[in-house]
């Protein structure tokens, strides 16, 4: 089936659809922006990109366009565990630059990878300073 036909069938009714306050979101694993649109849909497009958190780093999943009839061989996953700058360069190369896979999704994939790396950073604990001054001594 064509991508447009699949999108016409699933755009208003699928298991990943989340409707809240007049806005439609999507919880698909291959939807980079979590918005229910044809451009970002991982179900309707033959070529879709998914960026998810790995144990250490980022997992980039690409769907192979020619393997739609064989789902076990249709996905190509790569784990990238580098610094933030090297990860963003690798994600951009995988999605758009070197392979010309989906150049329209490059910015969204890099932004999602950066957000995942930020969430994996440990939270800094700051020691509370002693209060100084006359009023602090009275309390």
PDB file of C-alpha atoms in Angstrom:
ATOM      1  CA  UNK A   1       0.000   0.000   0.000  1.00  0.00           C
ATOM      2  CA  UNK A   2       1.140   3.539  -0.603  1.00  0.00           C
ATOM      3  CA  UNK A   3       2.143   5.815   2.242  1.00  0.00           C
ATOM      4  CA  UNK A   4      -0.694   8.213   1.509  1.00  0.00           C
ATOM      5  CA  UNK A   5      -3.293   5.449   1.691  1.00  0.00           C
ATOM      6  CA  UNK A   6      -1.891   4.139   4.975  1.00  0.00           C
ATOM      7  CA  UNK A   7      -1.921   7.670   6.400  1.00  0.00           C
ATOM      8  CA  UNK A   8      -5.529   8.219   5.300  1.00  0.00           C
ATOM      9  CA  UNK A   9      -6.522   5.065   7.181  1.00  0.00           C
ATOM     10  CA  UNK A  10      -4.578   5.610  10.419  1.00  0.00           C
ATOM     11  CA  UNK A  11      -4.531   9.397  10.866  1.00  0.00           C
ATOM     12  CA  UNK A  12      -7.704   9.616  12.961  1.00  0.00           C
ATOM     13  CA  UNK A  13      -7.704   6.200  14.596  1.00  0.00           C
ATOM     14  CA  UNK A  14      -4.697   4.172  15.747  1.00  0.00           C
ATOM     15  CA  UNK A  15      -3.414   2.786  19.026  1.00  0.00           C
ATOM     16  CA  UNK A  16      -0.663   5.422  19.343  1.00  0.00           C
ATOM     17  CA  UNK A  17      -2.968   8.427  18.997  1.00  0.00           C
ATOM     18  CA  UNK A  18      -3.284  10.719  22.028  1.00  0.00           C
ATOM     19  CA  UNK A  19      -5.895  13.491  21.858  1.00  0.00           C
ATOM     20  CA  UNK A  20      -5.607  16.249  24.461  1.00  0.00           C
ATOM     21  CA  UNK A  21      -7.077  19.755  24.519  1.00  0.00           C
ATOM     22  CA  UNK A  22      -7.730  19.922  20.796  1.00  0.00           C
ATOM     23  CA  UNK A  23      -4.220  18.752  19.827  1.00  0.00           C
ATOM     24  CA  UNK A  24      -3.359  15.303  18.510  1.00  0.00           C
ATOM     25  CA  UNK A  25      -0.126  13.694  19.654  1.00  0.00           C
ATOM     26  CA  UNK A  26       1.377  10.344  18.751  1.00  0.00           C
ATOM     27  CA  UNK A  27       3.305   7.956  20.984  1.00  0.00           C
ATOM     28  CA  UNK A  28       4.869   5.948  18.154  1.00  0.00           C
ATOM     29  CA  UNK A  29       8.463   4.840  18.762  1.00  0.00           C
ATOM     30  CA  UNK A  30       9.568   6.183  15.361  1.00  0.00           C
ATOM     31  CA  UNK A  31       7.872   9.575  15.661  1.00  0.00           C
ATOM     32  CA  UNK A  32      10.565  12.167  16.403  1.00  0.00           C
ATOM     33  CA  UNK A  33       8.299  15.059  17.387  1.00  0.00           C
ATOM     34  CA  UNK A  34       5.404  13.057  18.927  1.00  0.00           C
ATOM     35  CA  UNK A  35       2.980  14.981  16.701  1.00  0.00           C
ATOM     36  CA  UNK A  36       0.294  13.220  14.666  1.00  0.00           C
ATOM     37  CA  UNK A  37       1.367  14.355  11.180  1.00  0.00           C
ATOM     38  CA  UNK A  38       2.261  12.513   7.989  1.00  0.00           C
ATOM     39  CA  UNK A  39       5.805  13.876   7.924  1.00  0.00           C
ATOM     40  CA  UNK A  40       6.799  12.484  11.327  1.00  0.00           C
ATOM     41  CA  UNK A  41       4.684   9.303  11.271  1.00  0.00           C
ATOM     42  CA  UNK A  42       6.677   6.107  11.623  1.00  0.00           C
ATOM     43  CA  UNK A  43       3.698   3.965  10.666  1.00  0.00           C
ATOM     44  CA  UNK A  44       2.794   5.598   7.365  1.00  0.00           C
ATOM     45  CA  UNK A  45       6.239   6.358   5.911  1.00  0.00           C
ATOM     46  CA  UNK A  46       8.443   3.643   4.435  1.00  0.00           C
ATOM     47  CA  UNK A  47      11.541   5.455   5.622  1.00  0.00           C
ATOM     48  CA  UNK A  48      11.220   6.402   9.264  1.00  0.00           C
ATOM     49  CA  UNK A  49      13.751   7.445  11.891  1.00  0.00           C
ATOM     50  CA  UNK A  50      13.550   6.679  15.596  1.00  0.00           C
ATOM     51  CA  UNK A  51      15.871   8.120  18.247  1.00  0.00           C
ATOM     52  CA  UNK A  52      15.558   6.492  21.672  1.00  0.00           C
ATOM     53  CA  UNK A  53      17.603   6.261  24.841  1.00  0.00           C
ATOM     54  CA  UNK A  54      19.996   3.346  25.210  1.00  0.00           C
ATOM     55  CA  UNK A  55      21.651   2.162  28.414  1.00  0.00           C
ATOM     56  CA  UNK A  56      24.518   4.518  27.638  1.00  0.00           C
ATOM     57  CA  UNK A  57      24.037   6.837  24.717  1.00  0.00           C
ATOM     58  CA  UNK A  58      21.440   7.039  21.971  1.00  0.00           C
ATOM     59  CA  UNK A  59      19.870   4.338  19.766  1.00  0.00           C
ATOM     60  CA  UNK A  60      19.080   5.444  16.205  1.00  0.00           C
ATOM     61  CA  UNK A  61      16.662   3.148  14.372  1.00  0.00           C
ATOM     62  CA  UNK A  62      16.130   3.357  10.622  1.00  0.00           C
ATOM     63  CA  UNK A  63      13.514   1.426   8.639  1.00  0.00           C
ATOM     64  CA  UNK A  64      14.726  -0.192   5.443  1.00  0.00           C
ATOM     65  CA  UNK A  65      12.377   0.821   2.649  1.00  0.00           C
ATOM     66  CA  UNK A  66      12.695  -2.422   0.677  1.00  0.00           C
ATOM     67  CA  UNK A  67      12.006  -4.785   3.585  1.00  0.00           C
ATOM     68  CA  UNK A  68       8.418  -3.809   4.464  1.00  0.00           C
ATOM     69  CA  UNK A  69       7.131  -7.356   3.873  1.00  0.00           C
ATOM     70  CA  UNK A  70       9.698  -8.824   6.290  1.00  0.00           C
ATOM     71  CA  UNK A  71       9.410  -6.903   9.591  1.00  0.00           C
ATOM     72  CA  UNK A  72      12.201  -8.810  11.345  1.00  0.00           C
ATOM     73  CA  UNK A  73      14.728  -7.508   8.808  1.00  0.00           C
ATOM     74  CA  UNK A  74      13.145  -4.098   8.285  1.00  0.00           C
ATOM     75  CA  UNK A  75      14.900  -2.238  11.125  1.00  0.00           C
ATOM     76  CA  UNK A  76      18.509  -1.133  11.360  1.00  0.00           C
ATOM     77  CA  UNK A  77      19.514   0.035  14.857  1.00  0.00           C
ATOM     78  CA  UNK A  78      22.785   1.757  15.778  1.00  0.00           C
ATOM     79  CA  UNK A  79      23.826   2.685  19.320  1.00  0.00           C
ATOM     80  CA  UNK A  80      25.915   5.855  19.563  1.00  0.00           C
ATOM     81  CA  UNK A  81      27.738   6.390  22.865  1.00  0.00           C
ATOM     82  CA  UNK A  82      29.929   9.438  22.294  1.00  0.00           C
ATOM     83  CA  UNK A  83      30.112  13.023  23.442  1.00  0.00           C
ATOM     84  CA  UNK A  84      27.238  15.389  22.688  1.00  0.00           C
ATOM     85  CA  UNK A  85      28.931  16.983  19.689  1.00  0.00           C
ATOM     86  CA  UNK A  86      30.107  13.699  18.173  1.00  0.00           C
ATOM     87  CA  UNK A  87      26.685  12.150  18.746  1.00  0.00           C
ATOM     88  CA  UNK A  88      24.900  14.983  16.971  1.00  0.00           C
ATOM     89  CA  UNK A  89      27.299  14.691  14.032  1.00  0.00           C
ATOM     90  CA  UNK A  90      26.797  10.921  13.837  1.00  0.00           C
ATOM     91  CA  UNK A  91      23.013  11.232  13.998  1.00  0.00           C
ATOM     92  CA  UNK A  92      23.043  13.905  11.286  1.00  0.00           C
ATOM     93  CA  UNK A  93      25.235  11.702   9.083  1.00  0.00           C
ATOM     94  CA  UNK A  94      23.005   8.667   9.572  1.00  0.00           C
ATOM     95  CA  UNK A  95      19.776  10.521   8.907  1.00  0.00           C
ATOM     96  CA  UNK A  96      20.635  13.003   6.193  1.00  0.00           C
ATOM     97  CA  UNK A  97      24.136  13.787   5.095  1.00  0.00           C
ATOM     98  CA  UNK A  98      25.978  10.605   4.131  1.00  0.00           C
ATOM     99  CA  UNK A  99      23.033   8.393   3.222  1.00  0.00           C
ATOM    100  CA  UNK A 100      20.452  11.001   2.105  1.00  0.00           C
ATOM    101  CA  UNK A 101      17.935   8.862   4.015  1.00  0.00           C
ATOM    102  CA  UNK A 102      15.479  11.521   5.290  1.00  0.00           C
ATOM    103  CA  UNK A 103      17.114  14.975   5.126  1.00  0.00           C
ATOM    104  CA  UNK A 104      13.883  16.648   6.276  1.00  0.00           C
ATOM    105  CA  UNK A 105      14.148  14.892   9.667  1.00  0.00           C
ATOM    106  CA  UNK A 106      17.776  15.811  10.400  1.00  0.00           C
ATOM    107  CA  UNK A 107      17.077  18.752  12.726  1.00  0.00           C
ATOM    108  CA  UNK A 108      14.404  16.882  14.678  1.00  0.00           C
ATOM    109  CA  UNK A 109      16.628  13.807  15.092  1.00  0.00           C
ATOM    110  CA  UNK A 110      19.597  15.869  16.299  1.00  0.00           C
ATOM    111  CA  UNK A 111      17.380  17.796  18.749  1.00  0.00           C
ATOM    112  CA  UNK A 112      15.922  14.574  20.164  1.00  0.00           C
ATOM    113  CA  UNK A 113      19.378  12.998  20.539  1.00  0.00           C
ATOM    114  CA  UNK A 114      20.620  16.102  22.353  1.00  0.00           C
ATOM    115  CA  UNK A 115      17.627  16.038  24.709  1.00  0.00           C
ATOM    116  CA  UNK A 116      18.236  12.359  25.488  1.00  0.00           C
ATOM    117  CA  UNK A 117      21.899  13.010  26.270  1.00  0.00           C
ATOM    118  CA  UNK A 118      20.876  15.888  28.548  1.00  0.00           C
ATOM    119  CA  UNK A 119      18.499  13.598  30.423  1.00  0.00           C
ATOM    120  CA  UNK A 120      21.267  11.036  30.952  1.00  0.00           C
ATOM    121  CA  UNK A 121      23.610  13.520  32.638  1.00  0.00           C
ATOM    122  CA  UNK A 122      23.819  13.186  36.428  1.00  0.00           C
ATOM    123  CA  UNK A 123      22.288  16.024  38.436  1.00  0.00           C
ATOM    124  CA  UNK A 124      24.845  18.186  40.207  1.00  0.00           C
ATOM    125  CA  UNK A 125      24.393  18.491  43.949  1.00  0.00           C
ATOM    126  CA  UNK A 126      25.328  21.904  45.292  1.00  0.00           C
ATOM    127  CA  UNK A 127      26.284  22.298  48.941  1.00  0.00           C
ATOM    128  CA  UNK A 128      24.180  24.839  50.764  1.00  0.00           C
ATOM    129  CA  UNK A 129      26.162  27.891  51.799  1.00  0.00           C
ATOM    130  CA  UNK A 130      26.222  29.083  55.355  1.00  0.00           C
ATOM    131  CA  UNK A 131      24.201  32.202  55.882  1.00  0.00           C
ATOM    132  CA  UNK A 132      26.177  35.263  56.905  1.00  0.00           C
ATOM    133  CA  UNK A 133      25.281  38.510  58.580  1.00  0.00           C
ATOM    134  CA  UNK A 134      23.654  39.796  61.730  1.00  0.00           C
ATOM    135  CA  UNK A 135      20.114  38.639  60.961  1.00  0.00           C
ATOM    136  CA  UNK A 136      21.342  35.146  60.093  1.00  0.00           C
ATOM    137  CA  UNK A 137      23.071  34.902  63.486  1.00  0.00           C
ATOM    138  CA  UNK A 138      19.820  35.799  65.301  1.00  0.00           C
ATOM    139  CA  UNK A 139      17.765  33.102  63.536  1.00  0.00           C
TER     140      UNK A 139
END
